[in-house]
GROMACS .gro file of C-alpha atoms in nm:
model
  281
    1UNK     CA    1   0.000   0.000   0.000
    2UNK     CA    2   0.096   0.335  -0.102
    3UNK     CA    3  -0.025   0.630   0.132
    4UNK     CA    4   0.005   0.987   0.069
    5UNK     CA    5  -0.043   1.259   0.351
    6UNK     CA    6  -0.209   1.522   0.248
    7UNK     CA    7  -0.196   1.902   0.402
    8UNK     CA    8  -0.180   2.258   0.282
    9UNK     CA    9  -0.444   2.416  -0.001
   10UNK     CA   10  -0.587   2.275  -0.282
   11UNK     CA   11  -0.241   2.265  -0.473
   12UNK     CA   12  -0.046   2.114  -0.225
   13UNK     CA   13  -0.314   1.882  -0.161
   14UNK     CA   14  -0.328   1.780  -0.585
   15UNK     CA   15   0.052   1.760  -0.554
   16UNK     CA   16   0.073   1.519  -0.275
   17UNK     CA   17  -0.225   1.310  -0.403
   18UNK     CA   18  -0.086   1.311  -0.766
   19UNK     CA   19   0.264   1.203  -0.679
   20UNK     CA   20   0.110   0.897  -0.457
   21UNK     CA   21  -0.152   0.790  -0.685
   22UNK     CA   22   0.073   0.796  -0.976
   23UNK     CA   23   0.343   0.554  -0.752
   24UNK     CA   24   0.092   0.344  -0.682
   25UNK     CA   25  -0.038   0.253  -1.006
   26UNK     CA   26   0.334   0.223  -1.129
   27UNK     CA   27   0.402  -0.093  -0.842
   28UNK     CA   28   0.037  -0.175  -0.907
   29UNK     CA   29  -0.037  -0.132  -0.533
   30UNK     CA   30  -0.335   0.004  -0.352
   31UNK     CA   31  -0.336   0.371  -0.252
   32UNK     CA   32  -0.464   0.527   0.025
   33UNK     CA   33  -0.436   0.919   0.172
   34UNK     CA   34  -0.398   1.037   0.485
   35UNK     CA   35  -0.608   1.385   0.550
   36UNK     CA   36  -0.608   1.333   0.978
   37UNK     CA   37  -0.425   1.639   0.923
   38UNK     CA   38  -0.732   1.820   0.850
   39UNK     CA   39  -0.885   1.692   1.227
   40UNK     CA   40  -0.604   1.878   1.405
   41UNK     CA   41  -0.738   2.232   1.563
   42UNK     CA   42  -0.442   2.502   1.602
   43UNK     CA   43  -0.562   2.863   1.621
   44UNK     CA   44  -0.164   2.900   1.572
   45UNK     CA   45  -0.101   2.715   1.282
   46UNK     CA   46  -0.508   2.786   1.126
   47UNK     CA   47  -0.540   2.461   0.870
   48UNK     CA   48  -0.686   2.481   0.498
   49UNK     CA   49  -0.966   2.296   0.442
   50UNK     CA   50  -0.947   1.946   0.287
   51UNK     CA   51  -1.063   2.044  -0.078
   52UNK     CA   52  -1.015   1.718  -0.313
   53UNK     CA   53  -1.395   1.612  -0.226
   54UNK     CA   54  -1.526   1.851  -0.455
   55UNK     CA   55  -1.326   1.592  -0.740
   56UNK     CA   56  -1.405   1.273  -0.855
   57UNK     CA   57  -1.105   1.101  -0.653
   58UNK     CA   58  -1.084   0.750  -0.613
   59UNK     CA   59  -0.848   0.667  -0.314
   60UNK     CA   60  -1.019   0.586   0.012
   61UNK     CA   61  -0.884   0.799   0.336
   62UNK     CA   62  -0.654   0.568   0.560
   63UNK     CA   63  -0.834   0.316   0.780
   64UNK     CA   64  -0.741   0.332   1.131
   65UNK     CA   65  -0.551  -0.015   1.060
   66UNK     CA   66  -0.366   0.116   0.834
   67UNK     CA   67  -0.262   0.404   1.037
   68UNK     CA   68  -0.186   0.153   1.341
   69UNK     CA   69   0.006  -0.082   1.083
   70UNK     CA   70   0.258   0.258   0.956
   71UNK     CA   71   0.309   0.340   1.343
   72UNK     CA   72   0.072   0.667   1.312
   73UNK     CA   73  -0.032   0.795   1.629
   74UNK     CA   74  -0.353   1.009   1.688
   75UNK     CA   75  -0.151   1.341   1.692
   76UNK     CA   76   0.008   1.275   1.387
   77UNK     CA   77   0.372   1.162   1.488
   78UNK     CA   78   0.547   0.891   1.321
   79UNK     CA   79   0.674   0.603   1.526
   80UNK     CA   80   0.830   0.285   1.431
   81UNK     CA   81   0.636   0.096   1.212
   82UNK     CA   82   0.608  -0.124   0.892
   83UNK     CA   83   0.607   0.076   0.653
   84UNK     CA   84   0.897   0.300   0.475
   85UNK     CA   85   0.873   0.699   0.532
   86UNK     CA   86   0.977   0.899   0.260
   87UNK     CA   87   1.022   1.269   0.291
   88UNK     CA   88   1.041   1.501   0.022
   89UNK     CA   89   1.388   1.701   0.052
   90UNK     CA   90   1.262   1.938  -0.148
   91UNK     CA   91   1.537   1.946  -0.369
   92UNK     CA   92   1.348   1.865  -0.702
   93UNK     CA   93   1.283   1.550  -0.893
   94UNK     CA   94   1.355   1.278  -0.627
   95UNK     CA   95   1.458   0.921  -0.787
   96UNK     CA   96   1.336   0.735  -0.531
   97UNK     CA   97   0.978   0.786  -0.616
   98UNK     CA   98   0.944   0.613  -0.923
   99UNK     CA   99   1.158   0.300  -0.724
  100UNK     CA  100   0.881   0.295  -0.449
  101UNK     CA  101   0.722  -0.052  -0.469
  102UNK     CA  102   0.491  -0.120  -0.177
  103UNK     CA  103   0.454   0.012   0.191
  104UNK     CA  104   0.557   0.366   0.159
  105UNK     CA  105   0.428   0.662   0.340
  106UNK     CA  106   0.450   0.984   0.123
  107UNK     CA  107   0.521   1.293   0.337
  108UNK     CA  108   0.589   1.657   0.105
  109UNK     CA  109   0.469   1.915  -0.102
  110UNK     CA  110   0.618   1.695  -0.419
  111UNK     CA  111   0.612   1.953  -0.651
  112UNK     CA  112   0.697   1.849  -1.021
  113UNK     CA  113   0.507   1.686  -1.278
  114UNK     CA  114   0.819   1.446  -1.311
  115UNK     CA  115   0.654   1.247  -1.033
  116UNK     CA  116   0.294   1.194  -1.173
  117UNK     CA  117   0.305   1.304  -1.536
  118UNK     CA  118   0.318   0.927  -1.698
  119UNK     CA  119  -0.018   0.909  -1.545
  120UNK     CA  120  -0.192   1.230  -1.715
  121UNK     CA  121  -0.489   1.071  -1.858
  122UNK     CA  122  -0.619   0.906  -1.527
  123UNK     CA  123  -0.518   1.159  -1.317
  124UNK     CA  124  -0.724   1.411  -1.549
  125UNK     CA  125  -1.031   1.163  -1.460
  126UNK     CA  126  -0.942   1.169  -1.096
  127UNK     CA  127  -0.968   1.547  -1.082
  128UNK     CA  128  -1.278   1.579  -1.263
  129UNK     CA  129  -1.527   1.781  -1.067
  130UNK     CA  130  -1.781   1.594  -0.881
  131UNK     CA  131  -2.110   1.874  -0.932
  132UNK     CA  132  -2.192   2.085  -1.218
  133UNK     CA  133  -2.107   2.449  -1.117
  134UNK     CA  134  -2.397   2.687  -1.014
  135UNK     CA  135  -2.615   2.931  -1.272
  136UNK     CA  136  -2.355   3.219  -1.270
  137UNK     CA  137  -2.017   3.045  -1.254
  138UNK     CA  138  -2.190   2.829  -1.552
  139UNK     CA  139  -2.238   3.160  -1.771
  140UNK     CA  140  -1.886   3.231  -1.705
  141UNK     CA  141  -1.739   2.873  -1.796
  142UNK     CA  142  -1.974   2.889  -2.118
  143UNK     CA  143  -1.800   3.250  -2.214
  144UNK     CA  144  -1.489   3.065  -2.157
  145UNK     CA  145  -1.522   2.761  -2.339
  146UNK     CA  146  -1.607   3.032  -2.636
  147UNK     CA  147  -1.331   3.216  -2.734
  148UNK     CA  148  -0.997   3.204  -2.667
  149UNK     CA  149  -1.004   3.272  -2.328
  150UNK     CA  150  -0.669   3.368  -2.073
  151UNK     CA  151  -0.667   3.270  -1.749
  152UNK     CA  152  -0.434   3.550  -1.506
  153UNK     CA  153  -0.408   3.475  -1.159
  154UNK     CA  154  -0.302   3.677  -0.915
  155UNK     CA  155  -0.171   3.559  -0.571
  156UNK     CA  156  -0.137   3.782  -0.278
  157UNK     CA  157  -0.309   3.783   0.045
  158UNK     CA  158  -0.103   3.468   0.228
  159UNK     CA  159   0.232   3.594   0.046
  160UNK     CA  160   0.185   3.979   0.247
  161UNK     CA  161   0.294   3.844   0.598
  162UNK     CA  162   0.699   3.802   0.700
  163UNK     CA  163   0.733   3.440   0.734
  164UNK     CA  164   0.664   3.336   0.390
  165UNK     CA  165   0.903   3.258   0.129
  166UNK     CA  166   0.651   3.362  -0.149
  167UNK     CA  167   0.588   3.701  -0.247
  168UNK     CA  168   0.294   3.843  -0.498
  169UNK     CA  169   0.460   3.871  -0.853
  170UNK     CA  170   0.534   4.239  -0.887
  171UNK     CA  171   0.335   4.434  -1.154
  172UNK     CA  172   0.645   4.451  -1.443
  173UNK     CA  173   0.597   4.020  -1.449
  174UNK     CA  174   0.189   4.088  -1.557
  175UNK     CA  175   0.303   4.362  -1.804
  176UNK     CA  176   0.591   4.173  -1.970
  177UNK     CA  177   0.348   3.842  -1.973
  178UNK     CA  178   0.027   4.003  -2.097
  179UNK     CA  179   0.274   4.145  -2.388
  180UNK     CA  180   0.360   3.823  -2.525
  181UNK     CA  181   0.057   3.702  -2.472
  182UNK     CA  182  -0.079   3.941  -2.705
  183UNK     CA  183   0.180   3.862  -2.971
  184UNK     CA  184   0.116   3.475  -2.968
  185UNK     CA  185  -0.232   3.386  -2.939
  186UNK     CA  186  -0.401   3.734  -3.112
  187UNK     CA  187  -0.757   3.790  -3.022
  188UNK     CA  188  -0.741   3.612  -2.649
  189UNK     CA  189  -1.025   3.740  -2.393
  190UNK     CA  190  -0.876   3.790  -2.032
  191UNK     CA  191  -1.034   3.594  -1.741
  192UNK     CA  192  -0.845   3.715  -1.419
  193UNK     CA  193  -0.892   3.628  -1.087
  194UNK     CA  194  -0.749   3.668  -0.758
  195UNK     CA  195  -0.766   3.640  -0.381
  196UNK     CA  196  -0.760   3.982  -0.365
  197UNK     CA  197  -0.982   4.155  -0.603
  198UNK     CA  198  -0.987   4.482  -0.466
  199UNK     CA  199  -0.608   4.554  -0.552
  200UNK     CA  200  -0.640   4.385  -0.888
  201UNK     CA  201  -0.908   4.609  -0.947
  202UNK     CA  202  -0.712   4.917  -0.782
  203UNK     CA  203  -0.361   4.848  -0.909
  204UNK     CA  204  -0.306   4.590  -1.199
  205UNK     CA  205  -0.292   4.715  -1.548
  206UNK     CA  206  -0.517   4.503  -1.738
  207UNK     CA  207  -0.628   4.504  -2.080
  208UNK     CA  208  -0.971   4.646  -2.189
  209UNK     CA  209  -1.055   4.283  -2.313
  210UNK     CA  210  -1.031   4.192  -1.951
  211UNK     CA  211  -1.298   4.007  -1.674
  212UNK     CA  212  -1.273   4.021  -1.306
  213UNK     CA  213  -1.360   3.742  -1.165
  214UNK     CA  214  -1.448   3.813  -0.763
  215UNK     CA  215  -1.762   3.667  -0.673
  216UNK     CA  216  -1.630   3.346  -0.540
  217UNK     CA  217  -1.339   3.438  -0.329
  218UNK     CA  218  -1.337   3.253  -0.027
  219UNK     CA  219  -1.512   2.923   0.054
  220UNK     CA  220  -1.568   2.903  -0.325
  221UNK     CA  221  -1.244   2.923  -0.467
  222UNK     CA  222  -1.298   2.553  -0.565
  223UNK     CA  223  -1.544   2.728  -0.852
  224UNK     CA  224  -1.263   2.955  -0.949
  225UNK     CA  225  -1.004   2.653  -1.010
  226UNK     CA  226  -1.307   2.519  -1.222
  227UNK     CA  227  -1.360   2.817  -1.403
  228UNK     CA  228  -0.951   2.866  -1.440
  229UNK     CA  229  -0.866   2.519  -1.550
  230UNK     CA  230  -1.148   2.527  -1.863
  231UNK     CA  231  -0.937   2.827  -1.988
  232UNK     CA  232  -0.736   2.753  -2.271
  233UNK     CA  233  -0.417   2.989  -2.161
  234UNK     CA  234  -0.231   3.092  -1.897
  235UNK     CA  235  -0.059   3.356  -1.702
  236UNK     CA  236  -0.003   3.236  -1.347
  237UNK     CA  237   0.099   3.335  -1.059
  238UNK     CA  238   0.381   3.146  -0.853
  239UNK     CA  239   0.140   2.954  -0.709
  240UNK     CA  240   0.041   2.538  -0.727
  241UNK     CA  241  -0.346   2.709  -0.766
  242UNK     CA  242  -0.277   2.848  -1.072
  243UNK     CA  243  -0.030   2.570  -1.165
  244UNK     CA  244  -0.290   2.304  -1.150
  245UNK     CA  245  -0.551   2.464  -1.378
  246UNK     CA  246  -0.286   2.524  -1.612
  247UNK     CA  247  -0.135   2.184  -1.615
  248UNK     CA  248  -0.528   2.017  -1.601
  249UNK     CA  249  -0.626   2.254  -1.884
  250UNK     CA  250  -0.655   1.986  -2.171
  251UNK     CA  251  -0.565   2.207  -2.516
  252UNK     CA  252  -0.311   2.092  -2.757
  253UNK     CA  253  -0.207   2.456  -2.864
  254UNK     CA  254  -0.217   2.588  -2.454
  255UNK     CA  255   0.039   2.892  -2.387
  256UNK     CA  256   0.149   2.925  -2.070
  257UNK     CA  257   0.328   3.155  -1.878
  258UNK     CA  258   0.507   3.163  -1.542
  259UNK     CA  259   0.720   3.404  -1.333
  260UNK     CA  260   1.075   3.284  -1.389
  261UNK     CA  261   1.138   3.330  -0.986
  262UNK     CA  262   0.926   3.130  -0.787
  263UNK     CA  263   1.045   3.155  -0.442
  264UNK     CA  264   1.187   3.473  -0.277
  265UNK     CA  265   1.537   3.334  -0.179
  266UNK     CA  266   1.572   3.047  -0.402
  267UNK     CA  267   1.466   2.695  -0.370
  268UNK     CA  268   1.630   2.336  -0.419
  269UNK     CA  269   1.289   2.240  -0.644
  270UNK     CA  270   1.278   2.546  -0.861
  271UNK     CA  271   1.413   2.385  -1.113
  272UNK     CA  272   1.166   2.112  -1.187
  273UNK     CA  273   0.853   2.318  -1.062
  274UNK     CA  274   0.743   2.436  -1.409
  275UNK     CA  275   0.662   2.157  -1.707
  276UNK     CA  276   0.982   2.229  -1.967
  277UNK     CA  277   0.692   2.353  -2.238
  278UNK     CA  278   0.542   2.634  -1.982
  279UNK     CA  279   0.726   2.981  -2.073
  280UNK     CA  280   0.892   3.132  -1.756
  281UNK     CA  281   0.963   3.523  -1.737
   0.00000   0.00000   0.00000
């Protein structure tokens, strides 16, 4: 059995369940994930919700025998057990994922397609959303599905605060990206959206040919990864969010674009963060 914790947003979460589900199927084992994580109440350490429920995943959560068979205990600490731990270093593409047979316990962000990509196809049906969306998100995916539509995400709100390693993409990033998007893919409508809408709104310099999205920031940012990932290009932010509905987006001639920095002081995975095709500035 394969078993992938899962904690953090909806990215991290994809990231974590991608990279197990896609080792699993490669030592045809079982896979399970782990979201206890999600039970623990810190008003220090305030947890994201667990958000892969709204997708049409497959992998049960871990059975209490399972978690007693790893050496799990109820606060989440690892003791001996029977199973192998393996920790992402967070150093980029990690060999011994692909190796991983049976009995591993997946603990990371794991972020690179390297780990999950052979399994595109099925992991496109595992993320498949579970409901259709409601009447006004549905007149904005139909506007989408259209023309050809831009996704720009902006990420700022949890990248503000001093202990981050993130920071919002500064404006120059949007203006250089929005130019080239311009001069490959002529004619695009711009679909932007944001956790902070009222600085986009204040601040960025968007095209005339441009949308706000801001009615589901919040609890129903799940609609705005829907609504993002039907786009058919991309301008994200450095952020797994936007990276997922760029890399689940499912068009041949997809542009994407992505801030050539990623972290503020550098990072051991930078390097395999962003799919080879993507276009980093």
């Amino acid at each position: 059995m394969i078993v992938s914790q899962l904690t953090g947003g909806l990215g991290n979460q994809l990231f974590q369940y991608a990279t197990g589900y896609a080792a699993a199927a490669r030592a045809q084992d079982s896979f399970e994930i782990d979201v206890r994580h999600y039970d623990v109440v810190d008003p220090n350490f305030p947890s994201r919700p667990f958000a892969l429920g709204h997708l049409a995943i497959t992998a049960p959560r871990i059975s209490s025998f399972t978690a007693k068979r790893i050496g799990l205990s109820k606060r989440l600490r690892l003791m001996p057990g029977r199973f192998d731990i393996l920790v992402d270093q967070a150093e980029g593409f990690d060999p011994r994922v692909p190796a991983i047979t049976d009995n591993t316990y997946l603990i990371g962000c794991w972020q690179s397609e390297l780990f999950f990509a052979d399994h595109r196809s099925r992991l496109l049906d595992e993320f498949a959303f579970r409901t259709a969306p409601d009447e006004k998100n549905a007149e904005l995916l139909a506007a989408i599905k259209a023309q050809p539509s831009v996704c720009v995400h902006f990420r700022r709100t949890d990248y503000l605060g001093p202990s981050t390693t993130l920071r919002a993409c500064p404006p120059d990033y949007y203006d250089r990206a929005l130019s080239a998007m311009e001069e490959s893919v002529p004619g695009v409508r711009y679909f932007v959206f944001t956790d902070d809408p009222e600085w986009v709104s204040r601040n960025a310099r968007l095209p005339d040919n441009s949308t706000l999205v801001s009615h589901n920031v919040g609890s129903a940012d799940i609609e705005d990864f829907r609504l993002m990932s039907n786009c058919r290009h991309f301008i994200t932010a450095n952020s797994s969010f936007s990276w997922w509905a760029a890399w689940l987006a499912d068009h041949r001639d997809k542009q994407v674009i992505a801030p050539a920095v990623w972290y503020e002081s550098g990072h051991g995975s930078e390097g395999d963060l962003v799919p080879q095709q993507w276009r980093r500035m």
